[in-house]
mmCIF file of C-alpha atoms and ligand atoms in Angstrom:
data_model
loop_
_atom_site.group_PDB
_atom_site.id
_atom_site.type_symbol
_atom_site.label_atom_id
_atom_site.label_comp_id
_atom_site.label_asym_id
_atom_site.label_seq_id
_atom_site.Cartn_x
_atom_site.Cartn_y
_atom_site.Cartn_z
ATOM 1 C CA UNK A 1 -27.374 -8.839 23.603
ATOM 2 C CA UNK A 2 -24.845 -6.987 26.482
ATOM 3 C CA UNK A 3 -21.088 -7.346 26.437
ATOM 4 C CA UNK A 4 -18.920 -9.181 28.299
ATOM 5 C CA UNK A 5 -17.656 -8.533 32.066
ATOM 6 C CA UNK A 6 -14.857 -9.270 31.507
ATOM 7 C CA UNK A 7 -12.751 -8.087 28.489
ATOM 8 C CA UNK A 8 -11.349 -10.852 26.158
ATOM 9 C CA UNK A 9 -8.216 -9.037 25.358
ATOM 10 C CA UNK A 10 -7.475 -6.079 28.334
ATOM 11 C CA UNK A 11 -6.010 -2.942 27.264
ATOM 12 C CA UNK A 12 -2.733 -3.371 28.308
ATOM 13 C CA UNK A 13 -2.745 -6.700 25.785
ATOM 14 C CA UNK A 14 -3.217 -4.047 23.161
ATOM 15 C CA UNK A 15 -1.431 -1.658 23.661
ATOM 16 C CA UNK A 16 1.678 -4.001 24.084
ATOM 17 C CA UNK A 17 0.576 -5.640 21.022
ATOM 18 C CA UNK A 18 0.798 -3.163 18.788
ATOM 19 C CA UNK A 19 4.141 -2.097 19.773
ATOM 20 C CA UNK A 20 5.563 -4.938 19.047
ATOM 21 C CA UNK A 21 4.129 -5.077 14.876
ATOM 22 C CA UNK A 22 5.384 -1.106 15.417
ATOM 23 C CA UNK A 23 8.541 -2.685 15.350
ATOM 24 C CA UNK A 24 8.401 -5.561 13.266
ATOM 25 C CA UNK A 25 6.574 -3.496 10.715
ATOM 26 C CA UNK A 26 9.292 -0.511 10.523
ATOM 27 C CA UNK A 27 11.858 -2.780 10.452
ATOM 28 C CA UNK A 28 10.194 -4.431 7.592
ATOM 29 C CA UNK A 29 9.305 -0.825 6.181
ATOM 30 C CA UNK A 30 11.973 1.769 7.444
ATOM 31 C CA UNK A 31 13.355 3.882 3.321
ATOM 32 C CA UNK A 32 10.347 2.869 2.382
ATOM 33 C CA UNK A 33 7.144 5.376 3.357
ATOM 34 C CA UNK A 34 4.585 2.985 3.580
ATOM 35 C CA UNK A 35 0.602 4.394 2.870
ATOM 36 C CA UNK A 36 -0.777 3.036 5.544
ATOM 37 C CA UNK A 37 -4.953 3.061 4.084
ATOM 38 C CA UNK A 38 -6.821 1.806 7.433
ATOM 39 C CA UNK A 39 -10.491 1.104 7.013
ATOM 40 C CA UNK A 40 -13.588 3.290 8.399
ATOM 41 C CA UNK A 41 -14.995 2.937 11.124
ATOM 42 C CA UNK A 42 -13.312 0.480 12.712
ATOM 43 C CA UNK A 43 -9.786 0.780 12.583
ATOM 44 C CA UNK A 44 -9.956 4.118 13.492
ATOM 45 C CA UNK A 45 -8.439 3.747 17.012
ATOM 46 C CA UNK A 46 -5.997 1.079 15.593
ATOM 47 C CA UNK A 47 -4.061 3.186 13.364
ATOM 48 C CA UNK A 48 -4.378 5.984 15.552
ATOM 49 C CA UNK A 49 -1.827 3.695 18.069
ATOM 50 C CA UNK A 50 -0.158 1.859 15.226
ATOM 51 C CA UNK A 51 0.529 4.997 13.392
ATOM 52 C CA UNK A 52 2.785 6.173 16.464
ATOM 53 C CA UNK A 53 4.019 2.937 17.199
ATOM 54 C CA UNK A 54 6.325 2.800 13.411
ATOM 55 C CA UNK A 55 8.493 5.049 14.302
ATOM 56 C CA UNK A 56 9.834 5.813 10.206
ATOM 57 C CA UNK A 57 8.203 8.265 8.044
ATOM 58 C CA UNK A 58 4.689 7.087 6.333
ATOM 59 C CA UNK A 59 1.386 8.653 4.876
ATOM 60 C CA UNK A 60 -2.168 7.672 6.512
ATOM 61 C CA UNK A 61 -5.206 7.429 3.950
ATOM 62 C CA UNK A 62 -8.488 6.065 4.610
ATOM 63 C CA UNK A 63 -11.281 4.755 3.206
ATOM 64 C CA UNK A 64 -14.201 3.259 4.339
ATOM 65 C CA UNK A 65 -15.653 0.034 3.431
ATOM 66 C CA UNK A 66 -19.449 -1.567 5.017
ATOM 67 C CA UNK A 67 -20.405 -5.828 4.968
ATOM 68 C CA UNK A 68 -22.904 -5.345 8.312
ATOM 69 C CA UNK A 69 -25.488 -5.584 9.498
ATOM 70 C CA UNK A 70 -25.349 -5.865 13.620
ATOM 71 C CA UNK A 71 -23.470 -8.976 14.691
ATOM 72 C CA UNK A 72 -24.360 -10.568 11.118
ATOM 73 C CA UNK A 73 -21.995 -10.229 7.573
ATOM 74 C CA UNK A 74 -24.334 -9.338 4.764
ATOM 75 C CA UNK A 75 -21.716 -11.001 2.269
ATOM 76 C CA UNK A 76 -21.799 -8.593 -0.119
ATOM 77 C CA UNK A 77 -19.071 -5.590 0.161
ATOM 78 C CA UNK A 78 -18.742 -1.718 -0.789
ATOM 79 C CA UNK A 79 -16.294 0.379 -0.755
ATOM 80 C CA UNK A 80 -15.870 4.003 -0.734
ATOM 81 C CA UNK A 81 -12.590 6.770 -2.189
ATOM 82 C CA UNK A 82 -11.170 3.644 -3.820
ATOM 83 C CA UNK A 83 -10.575 5.571 -6.865
ATOM 84 C CA UNK A 84 -9.517 8.265 -5.038
ATOM 85 C CA UNK A 85 -7.173 6.969 -3.846
ATOM 86 C CA UNK A 86 -3.237 7.189 -4.539
ATOM 87 C CA UNK A 87 -1.486 4.303 -4.510
ATOM 88 C CA UNK A 88 0.730 3.449 -7.985
ATOM 89 C CA UNK A 89 3.787 3.436 -6.645
ATOM 90 C CA UNK A 90 2.773 2.873 -3.372
ATOM 91 C CA UNK A 91 3.896 0.439 -0.229
ATOM 92 C CA UNK A 92 0.219 0.175 0.601
ATOM 93 C CA UNK A 93 -0.151 -1.334 3.891
ATOM 94 C CA UNK A 94 -4.028 -1.963 5.049
ATOM 95 C CA UNK A 95 -5.325 -1.689 8.398
ATOM 96 C CA UNK A 96 -7.852 -3.649 9.267
ATOM 97 C CA UNK A 97 -9.444 -4.057 12.067
ATOM 98 C CA UNK A 98 -10.952 -7.341 12.092
ATOM 99 C CA UNK A 99 -10.726 -9.896 9.602
ATOM 100 C CA UNK A 100 -13.650 -12.274 10.003
ATOM 101 C CA UNK A 101 -15.469 -14.118 6.432
ATOM 102 C CA UNK A 102 -12.055 -12.012 4.794
ATOM 103 C CA UNK A 103 -14.118 -10.509 2.052
ATOM 104 C CA UNK A 104 -13.758 -7.388 3.400
ATOM 105 C CA UNK A 105 -10.474 -7.388 2.866
ATOM 106 C CA UNK A 106 -10.210 -9.292 -0.256
ATOM 107 C CA UNK A 107 -11.991 -7.080 -2.088
ATOM 108 C CA UNK A 108 -10.173 -4.346 -0.778
ATOM 109 C CA UNK A 109 -7.095 -6.046 -1.629
ATOM 110 C CA UNK A 110 -8.778 -6.931 -5.111
ATOM 111 C CA UNK A 111 -9.071 -3.252 -5.596
ATOM 112 C CA UNK A 112 -5.761 -2.108 -4.764
ATOM 113 C CA UNK A 113 -3.422 -4.367 -6.700
ATOM 114 C CA UNK A 114 -5.498 -3.941 -9.303
ATOM 115 C CA UNK A 115 -4.073 0.241 -9.254
ATOM 116 C CA UNK A 116 -0.256 -0.621 -9.504
ATOM 117 C CA UNK A 117 0.922 -0.442 -6.036
ATOM 118 C CA UNK A 118 5.111 -1.234 -5.372
ATOM 119 C CA UNK A 119 3.823 -3.683 -2.726
ATOM 120 C CA UNK A 120 0.752 -4.513 -1.070
ATOM 121 C CA UNK A 121 0.516 -5.752 2.273
ATOM 122 C CA UNK A 122 -2.297 -6.134 5.249
ATOM 123 C CA UNK A 123 -2.564 -6.159 8.685
ATOM 124 C CA UNK A 124 -5.252 -6.678 10.928
ATOM 125 C CA UNK A 125 -5.274 -6.147 15.192
ATOM 126 C CA UNK A 126 -8.256 -9.483 15.420
ATOM 127 C CA UNK A 127 -8.004 -12.541 13.506
ATOM 128 C CA UNK A 128 -11.061 -14.530 13.073
ATOM 129 C CA UNK A 129 -9.629 -17.724 10.422
ATOM 130 C CA UNK A 130 -12.809 -20.354 11.416
ATOM 131 C CA UNK A 131 -15.019 -17.991 9.990
ATOM 132 C CA UNK A 132 -12.330 -17.379 6.736
ATOM 133 C CA UNK A 133 -15.358 -17.934 2.981
ATOM 134 C CA UNK A 134 -12.504 -16.384 1.328
ATOM 135 C CA UNK A 135 -8.400 -16.774 1.192
ATOM 136 C CA UNK A 136 -6.999 -14.231 2.924
ATOM 137 C CA UNK A 137 -4.075 -14.061 5.093
ATOM 138 C CA UNK A 138 -3.149 -10.903 6.715
ATOM 139 C CA UNK A 139 0.586 -10.108 7.044
ATOM 140 C CA UNK A 140 0.011 -8.763 10.057
ATOM 141 C CA UNK A 141 -2.046 -9.880 12.991
ATOM 142 C CA UNK A 142 -2.530 -8.433 16.719
ATOM 143 C CA UNK A 143 -4.713 -11.794 17.657
ATOM 144 C CA UNK A 144 -6.154 -14.241 16.271
ATOM 145 C CA UNK A 145 -9.190 -15.662 18.057
ATOM 146 C CA UNK A 146 -12.229 -18.153 18.500
ATOM 147 C CA UNK A 147 -15.334 -17.641 16.228
ATOM 148 C CA UNK A 148 -16.782 -14.437 18.720
ATOM 149 C CA UNK A 149 -18.448 -10.575 17.421
ATOM 150 C CA UNK A 150 -16.304 -8.796 19.787
ATOM 151 C CA UNK A 151 -16.296 -5.250 20.727
ATOM 152 C CA UNK A 152 -14.055 -2.364 21.323
ATOM 153 C CA UNK A 153 -11.799 -0.450 20.573
ATOM 154 C CA UNK A 154 -13.058 0.342 17.579
ATOM 155 C CA UNK A 155 -15.062 -2.303 16.666
ATOM 156 C CA UNK A 156 -18.888 -1.483 16.853
ATOM 157 C CA UNK A 157 -21.797 -3.403 16.702
ATOM 158 C CA UNK A 158 -24.165 -0.613 15.645
ATOM 159 C CA UNK A 159 -22.353 1.313 15.822
ATOM 160 C CA UNK A 160 -22.076 1.032 19.720
ATOM 161 C CA UNK A 161 -19.062 0.347 22.131
ATOM 162 C CA UNK A 162 -15.674 1.641 19.700
ATOM 163 C CA UNK A 163 -14.780 3.405 22.663
ATOM 164 C CA UNK A 164 -14.036 0.788 24.774
ATOM 165 C CA UNK A 165 -10.717 0.006 26.112
ATOM 166 C CA UNK A 166 -10.627 -3.347 25.785
ATOM 167 C CA UNK A 167 -11.648 -5.987 24.104
ATOM 168 C CA UNK A 168 -14.660 -7.660 25.225
ATOM 169 C CA UNK A 169 -17.226 -10.798 23.876
ATOM 170 C CA UNK A 170 -20.904 -9.463 22.926
ATOM 171 C CA UNK A 171 -23.113 -12.041 25.120
ATOM 172 C CA UNK A 172 -26.590 -13.034 24.986
HETATM 173 P P1 IMP B 201 -15.645 -10.066 6.684
HETATM 174 O O1 IMP B 201 -15.732 -9.377 5.265
HETATM 175 O O2 IMP B 201 -16.490 -10.530 7.410
HETATM 176 O O3 IMP B 201 -13.971 -10.401 6.167
HETATM 177 O O4 IMP B 201 -15.955 -8.616 7.474
HETATM 178 C C1 IMP B 201 -15.093 -7.386 7.714
HETATM 179 C C2 IMP B 201 -15.636 -6.906 8.511
HETATM 180 O O5 IMP B 201 -17.068 -6.685 9.663
HETATM 181 C C3 IMP B 201 -14.967 -5.474 10.037
HETATM 182 O O6 IMP B 201 -13.948 -4.382 9.288
HETATM 183 C C4 IMP B 201 -15.298 -5.483 10.495
HETATM 184 O O7 IMP B 201 -16.165 -3.551 10.274
HETATM 185 C C5 IMP B 201 -16.997 -6.619 11.188
HETATM 186 N N1 IMP B 201 -16.988 -7.452 12.042
HETATM 187 C C6 IMP B 201 -16.500 -8.491 11.403
HETATM 188 N N2 IMP B 201 -17.154 -9.484 12.975
HETATM 189 C C7 IMP B 201 -16.689 -8.437 13.461
HETATM 190 C C8 IMP B 201 -16.554 -8.676 15.297
HETATM 191 O O8 IMP B 201 -16.362 -9.895 15.917
HETATM 192 N N3 IMP B 201 -17.106 -6.884 15.562
HETATM 193 C C9 IMP B 201 -17.602 -6.329 15.613
HETATM 194 N N4 IMP B 201 -17.237 -5.816 13.524
HETATM 195 C C10 IMP B 201 -16.853 -7.185 13.014
#
């Protein structure tokens, strides 16, 4: 497989959308000091830009979730660090790179819900609604895309291509 020459979503379009998400979230969370909980490793670049687009007090933490091998979903989700997180009574915003089958986000939201946050929201840079297996509706979405396996801006294929500034499709 190779990376598409032309991006699906340009770096400029990503930057503009992240700024807009930041404005919207800043309005919703002003005075609430939310905890941005980014899902490693795919959301690391997105959350770095999103946090800087939010002109409000916030905290930032990370959680690890693994569900993919190559371009195939393995169907099971392993979470690490969930027990170390201090989310009780906090306004938590889970920041995901992409919601695909929805298994990762659903597992994470369920686990976090059990820790009694004051509120819980999901922000996904990308959403692939046609691939959904478990019902999950992000509160904030950067872009809805068709059923492509995409890389760049933090998203990888077997560890590679996270550093691409734009979102590209993996082509056969
Ligand atoms: P889900 O549990 O099937 O929703 O998958 C969520 C995780 O799978 C994401 O956080 C990504 O790490 C990975 N993933 C799903 N689709 C893609 C893709 O198109 N490119 C890269 N990673 C993906």
